mmCIF file of C-alpha atoms and ligand atoms in Angstrom:
data_model
loop_
_atom_site.group_PDB
_atom_site.id
_atom_site.type_symbol
_atom_site.label_atom_id
_atom_site.label_comp_id
_atom_site.label_asym_id
_atom_site.label_seq_id
_atom_site.Cartn_x
_atom_site.Cartn_y
_atom_site.Cartn_z
ATOM 1 C CA UNK Y 110 9.209 11.485 -5.520
ATOM 2 C CA UNK Y 111 10.555 8.744 -3.286
ATOM 3 C CA UNK Y 112 11.658 5.323 -4.405
ATOM 4 C CA UNK Y 113 8.854 3.872 -2.353
ATOM 5 C CA UNK Y 114 5.885 2.306 -4.131
ATOM 6 C CA UNK Y 115 2.752 0.929 -2.483
ATOM 7 C CA UNK Y 116 0.653 -2.072 -3.532
ATOM 8 C CA UNK Y 117 -2.860 -2.739 -2.269
ATOM 9 C CA UNK Y 118 -3.380 -6.496 -2.584
ATOM 10 C CA UNK Y 119 -6.800 -8.105 -3.124
ATOM 11 C CA UNK Y 120 -5.435 -11.628 -3.684
ATOM 12 C CA UNK Y 121 -4.031 -13.681 -2.023
ATOM 13 C CA UNK Y 122 -5.519 -12.383 1.216
ATOM 14 C CA UNK Y 123 -7.176 -14.120 4.165
ATOM 15 C CA UNK Y 124 -10.762 -14.351 5.322
ATOM 16 C CA UNK Y 125 -11.917 -14.606 8.940
ATOM 17 C CA UNK Y 126 -11.719 -18.422 8.777
ATOM 18 C CA UNK Y 127 -8.123 -18.344 7.627
ATOM 19 C CA UNK Y 128 -8.873 -19.260 4.011
ATOM 20 C CA UNK Y 129 -7.131 -17.578 1.078
ATOM 21 C CA UNK Y 130 -9.639 -15.416 -0.803
ATOM 22 C CA UNK Y 131 -9.948 -12.579 -3.262
ATOM 23 C CA UNK Y 132 -11.595 -9.415 -1.991
ATOM 24 C CA UNK Y 133 -13.522 -6.807 -3.959
ATOM 25 C CA UNK Y 134 -11.961 -3.426 -4.631
ATOM 26 C CA UNK Y 135 -13.290 -0.731 -2.304
ATOM 27 C CA UNK Y 136 -13.615 2.620 -4.031
ATOM 28 C CA UNK Y 137 -12.791 4.440 -0.786
ATOM 29 C CA UNK Y 138 -9.479 2.562 -0.573
ATOM 30 C CA UNK Y 139 -8.434 3.906 -3.982
ATOM 31 C CA UNK Y 140 -9.167 7.525 -3.078
ATOM 32 C CA UNK Y 141 -7.853 7.532 0.470
ATOM 33 C CA UNK Y 142 -4.661 5.610 -0.205
ATOM 34 C CA UNK Y 143 -3.966 7.570 -3.405
ATOM 35 C CA UNK Y 144 -4.273 10.828 -1.436
ATOM 36 C CA UNK Y 145 -1.901 9.560 1.250
ATOM 37 C CA UNK Y 146 0.505 8.318 -1.434
ATOM 38 C CA UNK Y 147 0.443 11.701 -3.162
ATOM 39 C CA UNK Y 148 0.944 13.515 0.142
ATOM 40 C CA UNK Y 149 4.129 11.586 0.906
ATOM 41 C CA UNK Y 150 5.605 11.475 -2.601
ATOM 42 C CA UNK Y 151 5.066 7.756 -3.167
ATOM 43 C CA UNK Y 152 6.019 6.890 -6.758
ATOM 44 C CA UNK Y 153 3.135 4.509 -7.591
ATOM 45 C CA UNK Y 154 0.037 3.044 -6.008
ATOM 46 C CA UNK Y 155 -0.508 -0.398 -7.508
ATOM 47 C CA UNK Y 156 -3.986 -1.881 -7.174
ATOM 48 C CA UNK Y 157 -3.550 -5.641 -7.503
ATOM 49 C CA UNK Y 158 -6.596 -7.661 -8.563
ATOM 50 C CA UNK Y 159 -6.775 -10.955 -10.539
ATOM 51 C CA UNK Y 160 -10.346 -10.395 -11.843
ATOM 52 C CA UNK Y 161 -10.512 -8.375 -15.092
ATOM 53 C CA UNK Y 162 -13.936 -6.885 -14.313
ATOM 54 C CA UNK Y 163 -12.601 -5.532 -11.017
ATOM 55 C CA UNK Y 164 -9.568 -4.036 -12.756
ATOM 56 C CA UNK Y 165 -11.850 -2.379 -15.314
ATOM 57 C CA UNK Y 166 -13.857 -0.868 -12.434
ATOM 58 C CA UNK Y 167 -10.685 0.533 -10.891
ATOM 59 C CA UNK Y 168 -9.523 1.872 -14.282
ATOM 60 C CA UNK Y 169 -12.885 3.602 -14.727
ATOM 61 C CA UNK Y 170 -12.575 5.210 -11.313
ATOM 62 C CA UNK Y 171 -9.047 6.312 -12.157
ATOM 63 C CA UNK Y 172 -9.974 7.843 -15.508
ATOM 64 C CA UNK Y 173 -13.061 9.555 -14.037
ATOM 65 C CA UNK Y 174 -10.821 11.419 -11.599
ATOM 66 C CA UNK Y 175 -7.864 12.041 -13.910
ATOM 67 C CA UNK Y 176 -9.598 12.891 -17.190
ATOM 68 C CA UNK Y 177 -13.359 12.804 -16.607
ATOM 69 C CA UNK Y 178 -15.853 15.025 -14.823
ATOM 70 C CA UNK Y 179 -14.306 14.205 -11.459
ATOM 71 C CA UNK Y 180 -11.080 15.905 -12.492
ATOM 72 C CA UNK Y 181 -13.058 19.029 -13.414
ATOM 73 C CA UNK Y 182 -15.196 18.974 -10.281
ATOM 74 C CA UNK Y 183 -12.360 18.297 -7.802
ATOM 75 C CA UNK Y 184 -9.040 19.089 -9.532
ATOM 76 C CA UNK Y 185 -7.050 18.414 -6.356
ATOM 77 C CA UNK Y 186 -7.950 14.720 -6.587
ATOM 78 C CA UNK Y 187 -6.338 14.392 -10.015
ATOM 79 C CA UNK Y 188 -2.648 14.192 -9.012
ATOM 80 C CA UNK Y 189 -3.495 11.579 -6.389
ATOM 81 C CA UNK Y 190 -5.533 9.360 -8.680
ATOM 82 C CA UNK Y 191 -2.863 9.670 -11.353
ATOM 83 C CA UNK Y 192 -0.631 7.542 -9.099
ATOM 84 C CA UNK Y 193 -3.040 4.596 -9.390
ATOM 85 C CA UNK Y 194 -1.814 1.721 -11.545
ATOM 86 C CA UNK Y 195 -4.151 -1.276 -11.874
ATOM 87 C CA UNK Y 196 -2.504 -4.686 -12.363
ATOM 88 C CA UNK Y 197 -3.511 -8.351 -12.217
ATOM 89 C CA UNK Y 198 -0.786 -9.723 -9.971
ATOM 90 C CA UNK Y 199 2.223 -8.802 -7.859
ATOM 91 C CA UNK Y 200 4.464 -10.128 -10.643
ATOM 92 C CA UNK Y 201 3.220 -7.196 -12.733
ATOM 93 C CA UNK Y 202 4.214 -4.829 -9.933
ATOM 94 C CA UNK Y 203 7.707 -6.325 -9.767
ATOM 95 C CA UNK Y 204 8.003 -6.026 -13.547
ATOM 96 C CA UNK Y 205 6.878 -2.402 -13.504
ATOM 97 C CA UNK Y 206 9.509 -1.617 -10.846
ATOM 98 C CA UNK Y 207 12.414 -3.188 -12.689
ATOM 99 C CA UNK Y 208 12.221 -6.802 -11.511
ATOM 100 C CA UNK Y 209 11.773 -8.575 -8.184
ATOM 101 C CA UNK Y 210 15.531 -8.771 -7.570
ATOM 102 C CA UNK Y 211 15.827 -5.000 -7.709
ATOM 103 C CA UNK Y 212 13.151 -4.293 -5.126
ATOM 104 C CA UNK Y 213 13.034 -4.595 -1.359
ATOM 105 C CA UNK Y 214 9.550 -5.899 -0.619
ATOM 106 C CA UNK Y 215 8.151 -4.995 2.800
ATOM 107 C CA UNK Y 216 4.936 -6.626 3.917
ATOM 108 C CA UNK Y 217 2.667 -5.123 6.554
ATOM 109 C CA UNK Y 218 0.554 -6.841 9.153
ATOM 110 C CA UNK Y 219 -1.342 -6.019 12.323
ATOM 111 C CA UNK Y 220 0.063 -9.159 13.913
ATOM 112 C CA UNK Y 221 2.684 -8.494 16.563
ATOM 113 C CA UNK Y 222 4.002 -12.088 16.482
ATOM 114 C CA UNK Y 223 6.384 -13.589 13.959
ATOM 115 C CA UNK Y 224 10.045 -13.308 12.996
ATOM 116 C CA UNK Y 225 11.988 -10.847 10.874
ATOM 117 C CA UNK Y 226 10.207 -7.673 11.881
ATOM 118 C CA UNK Y 227 11.764 -4.448 10.644
ATOM 119 C CA UNK Y 228 11.167 -1.303 12.641
ATOM 120 C CA UNK Y 229 9.845 1.775 10.886
ATOM 121 C CA UNK Y 230 13.003 3.575 11.937
ATOM 122 C CA UNK Y 231 15.261 1.026 10.200
ATOM 123 C CA UNK Y 232 13.218 1.189 6.994
ATOM 124 C CA UNK Y 233 13.117 4.985 7.158
ATOM 125 C CA UNK Y 234 16.906 4.995 7.401
ATOM 126 C CA UNK Y 235 17.159 2.499 4.542
ATOM 127 C CA UNK Y 236 14.996 4.720 2.379
ATOM 128 C CA UNK Y 237 17.260 7.634 3.210
ATOM 129 C CA UNK Y 238 20.568 5.926 2.367
ATOM 130 C CA UNK Y 239 19.805 3.248 -0.237
ATOM 131 C CA UNK Y 240 19.268 3.847 -3.945
ATOM 132 C CA UNK Y 241 17.038 0.794 -4.504
ATOM 133 C CA UNK Y 242 13.277 0.619 -4.853
ATOM 134 C CA UNK Y 243 11.078 -0.270 -1.915
ATOM 135 C CA UNK Y 244 7.617 -1.792 -2.266
ATOM 136 C CA UNK Y 245 5.219 -1.688 0.665
ATOM 137 C CA UNK Y 246 2.460 -4.337 0.542
ATOM 138 C CA UNK Y 247 -0.902 -3.708 2.217
ATOM 139 C CA UNK Y 248 -3.618 -6.300 2.466
ATOM 140 C CA UNK Y 249 -7.404 -6.331 2.472
ATOM 141 C CA UNK Y 250 -9.848 -8.774 4.008
ATOM 142 C CA UNK Y 251 -8.164 -10.207 7.068
ATOM 143 C CA UNK Y 252 -4.698 -9.451 5.866
ATOM 144 C CA UNK Y 253 -2.017 -10.616 3.452
ATOM 145 C CA UNK Y 254 -1.782 -14.370 2.858
ATOM 146 C CA UNK Y 255 1.103 -16.130 4.658
ATOM 147 C CA UNK Y 256 2.842 -16.782 1.292
ATOM 148 C CA UNK Y 257 3.140 -13.048 0.734
ATOM 149 C CA UNK Y 258 4.443 -12.452 4.240
ATOM 150 C CA UNK Y 259 6.956 -15.294 3.829
ATOM 151 C CA UNK Y 260 7.932 -14.124 0.345
ATOM 152 C CA UNK Y 261 8.598 -10.552 1.451
ATOM 153 C CA UNK Y 262 12.173 -9.500 2.161
ATOM 154 C CA UNK Y 263 11.022 -8.109 5.469
ATOM 155 C CA UNK Y 264 7.805 -7.771 7.428
ATOM 156 C CA UNK Y 265 7.388 -4.348 8.955
ATOM 157 C CA UNK Y 266 6.635 -4.147 12.651
ATOM 158 C CA UNK Y 267 2.920 -3.855 13.372
ATOM 159 C CA UNK Y 268 1.625 -0.347 14.066
ATOM 160 C CA UNK Y 269 0.596 -0.294 17.696
ATOM 161 C CA UNK Y 270 -1.070 2.376 19.745
ATOM 162 C CA UNK Y 271 -1.553 2.586 23.473
ATOM 163 C CA UNK Y 272 -3.207 -0.794 24.124
ATOM 164 C CA UNK Y 273 -3.705 -4.241 22.620
ATOM 165 C CA UNK Y 274 -6.173 -3.190 19.949
ATOM 166 C CA UNK Y 275 -4.477 -2.415 16.615
ATOM 167 C CA UNK Y 276 -6.859 -3.615 13.877
ATOM 168 C CA UNK Y 277 -6.601 -0.541 11.679
ATOM 169 C CA UNK Y 278 -8.348 -0.056 8.388
ATOM 170 C CA UNK Y 279 -5.938 -0.437 5.502
ATOM 171 C CA UNK Y 280 -6.454 3.248 4.756
ATOM 172 C CA UNK Y 281 -5.406 4.303 8.239
ATOM 173 C CA UNK Y 282 -2.530 1.820 8.380
ATOM 174 C CA UNK Y 283 -1.134 3.074 5.083
ATOM 175 C CA UNK Y 284 -1.319 6.712 6.137
ATOM 176 C CA UNK Y 285 0.416 6.033 9.448
ATOM 177 C CA UNK Y 286 3.106 3.874 7.809
ATOM 178 C CA UNK Y 287 3.837 6.489 5.156
ATOM 179 C CA UNK Y 288 4.119 9.226 7.744
ATOM 180 C CA UNK Y 289 6.511 7.125 9.810
ATOM 181 C CA UNK Y 290 8.629 6.315 6.746
ATOM 182 C CA UNK Y 291 8.504 9.542 4.766
ATOM 183 C CA UNK Y 292 6.994 12.223 6.956
ATOM 184 C CA UNK Y 293 9.141 15.011 8.433
ATOM 185 C CA UNK Y 294 10.379 14.488 11.954
ATOM 186 C CA UNK Y 295 10.010 17.190 14.601
ATOM 187 C CA UNK Y 296 13.642 18.204 14.172
ATOM 188 C CA UNK Y 297 13.391 18.027 10.379
ATOM 189 C CA UNK Y 298 10.092 19.937 10.328
ATOM 190 C CA UNK Y 299 9.949 21.820 7.039
ATOM 191 C CA UNK Y 300 10.946 25.402 7.819
HETATM 192 N N1 LIG P 450 -11.753 -4.288 5.339
HETATM 193 C C1 LIG P 450 -10.638 -3.848 6.155
HETATM 194 C C2 LIG P 450 -10.525 -2.336 6.027
HETATM 195 O O1 LIG P 450 -11.549 -1.679 6.129
HETATM 196 O O2 LIG P 450 -9.463 -1.833 5.804
HETATM 197 C C3 LIG P 450 -9.364 -4.474 5.678
HETATM 198 C C4 LIG P 450 -8.381 -4.567 6.745
HETATM 199 S S1 LIG P 450 -6.938 -5.216 6.139
HETATM 200 C C5 LIG P 450 -6.698 -6.702 6.913
HETATM 201 C C6 LIG P 450 -5.817 -4.338 7.050
HETATM 202 C C7 LIG P 450 -4.541 -4.212 6.322
HETATM 203 O O3 LIG P 450 -4.062 -2.978 6.731
HETATM 204 C C8 LIG P 450 -3.540 -5.287 6.694
HETATM 205 O O4 LIG P 450 -3.462 -6.293 5.689
HETATM 206 C C9 LIG P 450 -2.276 -4.482 6.779
HETATM 207 O O5 LIG P 450 -1.736 -4.304 5.483
HETATM 208 C C10 LIG P 450 -2.778 -3.152 7.275
HETATM 209 N N2 LIG P 450 -2.896 -3.041 8.724
HETATM 210 C C11 LIG P 450 -3.996 -3.011 9.491
HETATM 211 N N3 LIG P 450 -3.694 -2.805 10.780
HETATM 212 C C12 LIG P 450 -2.346 -2.687 10.826
HETATM 213 C C13 LIG P 450 -1.395 -2.482 11.866
HETATM 214 N N4 LIG P 450 -1.801 -2.332 13.148
HETATM 215 N N5 LIG P 450 -0.095 -2.434 11.553
HETATM 216 C C14 LIG P 450 0.306 -2.571 10.264
HETATM 217 N N6 LIG P 450 -0.529 -2.775 9.231
HETATM 218 C C15 LIG P 450 -1.844 -2.837 9.512
#
């Protein structure tokens, strides 16, 4: 298991008008991102939501697939959903990972502007050589609030494809980011 944890943030995130909002948890996000996290050996998938009723929903989904009928029906989903940890705020994530000062927090964004961008290569190398914990923040809605981007140690470069369009779903963005950070390279392809 890597020292990389992932947090899916539902507040503070932006809406299309640029206001800070709280989004609802999307069941599909839990499943898809948990499966990507499990595939790449991510240590924890934190689901961050300030509303208790939403956290209870996410806990119910988690227990359905780790101990309920879901785990019996589709056993392969169990190890992925076991990575899910539901918390109220990012402070709880920092606490669970040993404290904010012991974590490198990397925010993600589709925006290609802005300072302090870290390349995937540099973060991949950091993961390889450092012993610290890394936390990768993903947003919902129209993206992470500026406070989170400013408060991160580094903002990761935006994932871009062949043209200008790069508004990925958070599920796709997380899978691509994890493969770039933790996936085997051609030369390192598992033999
Ligand atoms: N409702 C949308 C959905 O279906 O996923 C939510 C999109 S949400 C704004 C997209 C999040 O995924 C961003 O906050 C960011 O974390 C990540 N993301 C999306 N596109 C990205 C890109 N091109 N590069 C890096 N991260 C990206």
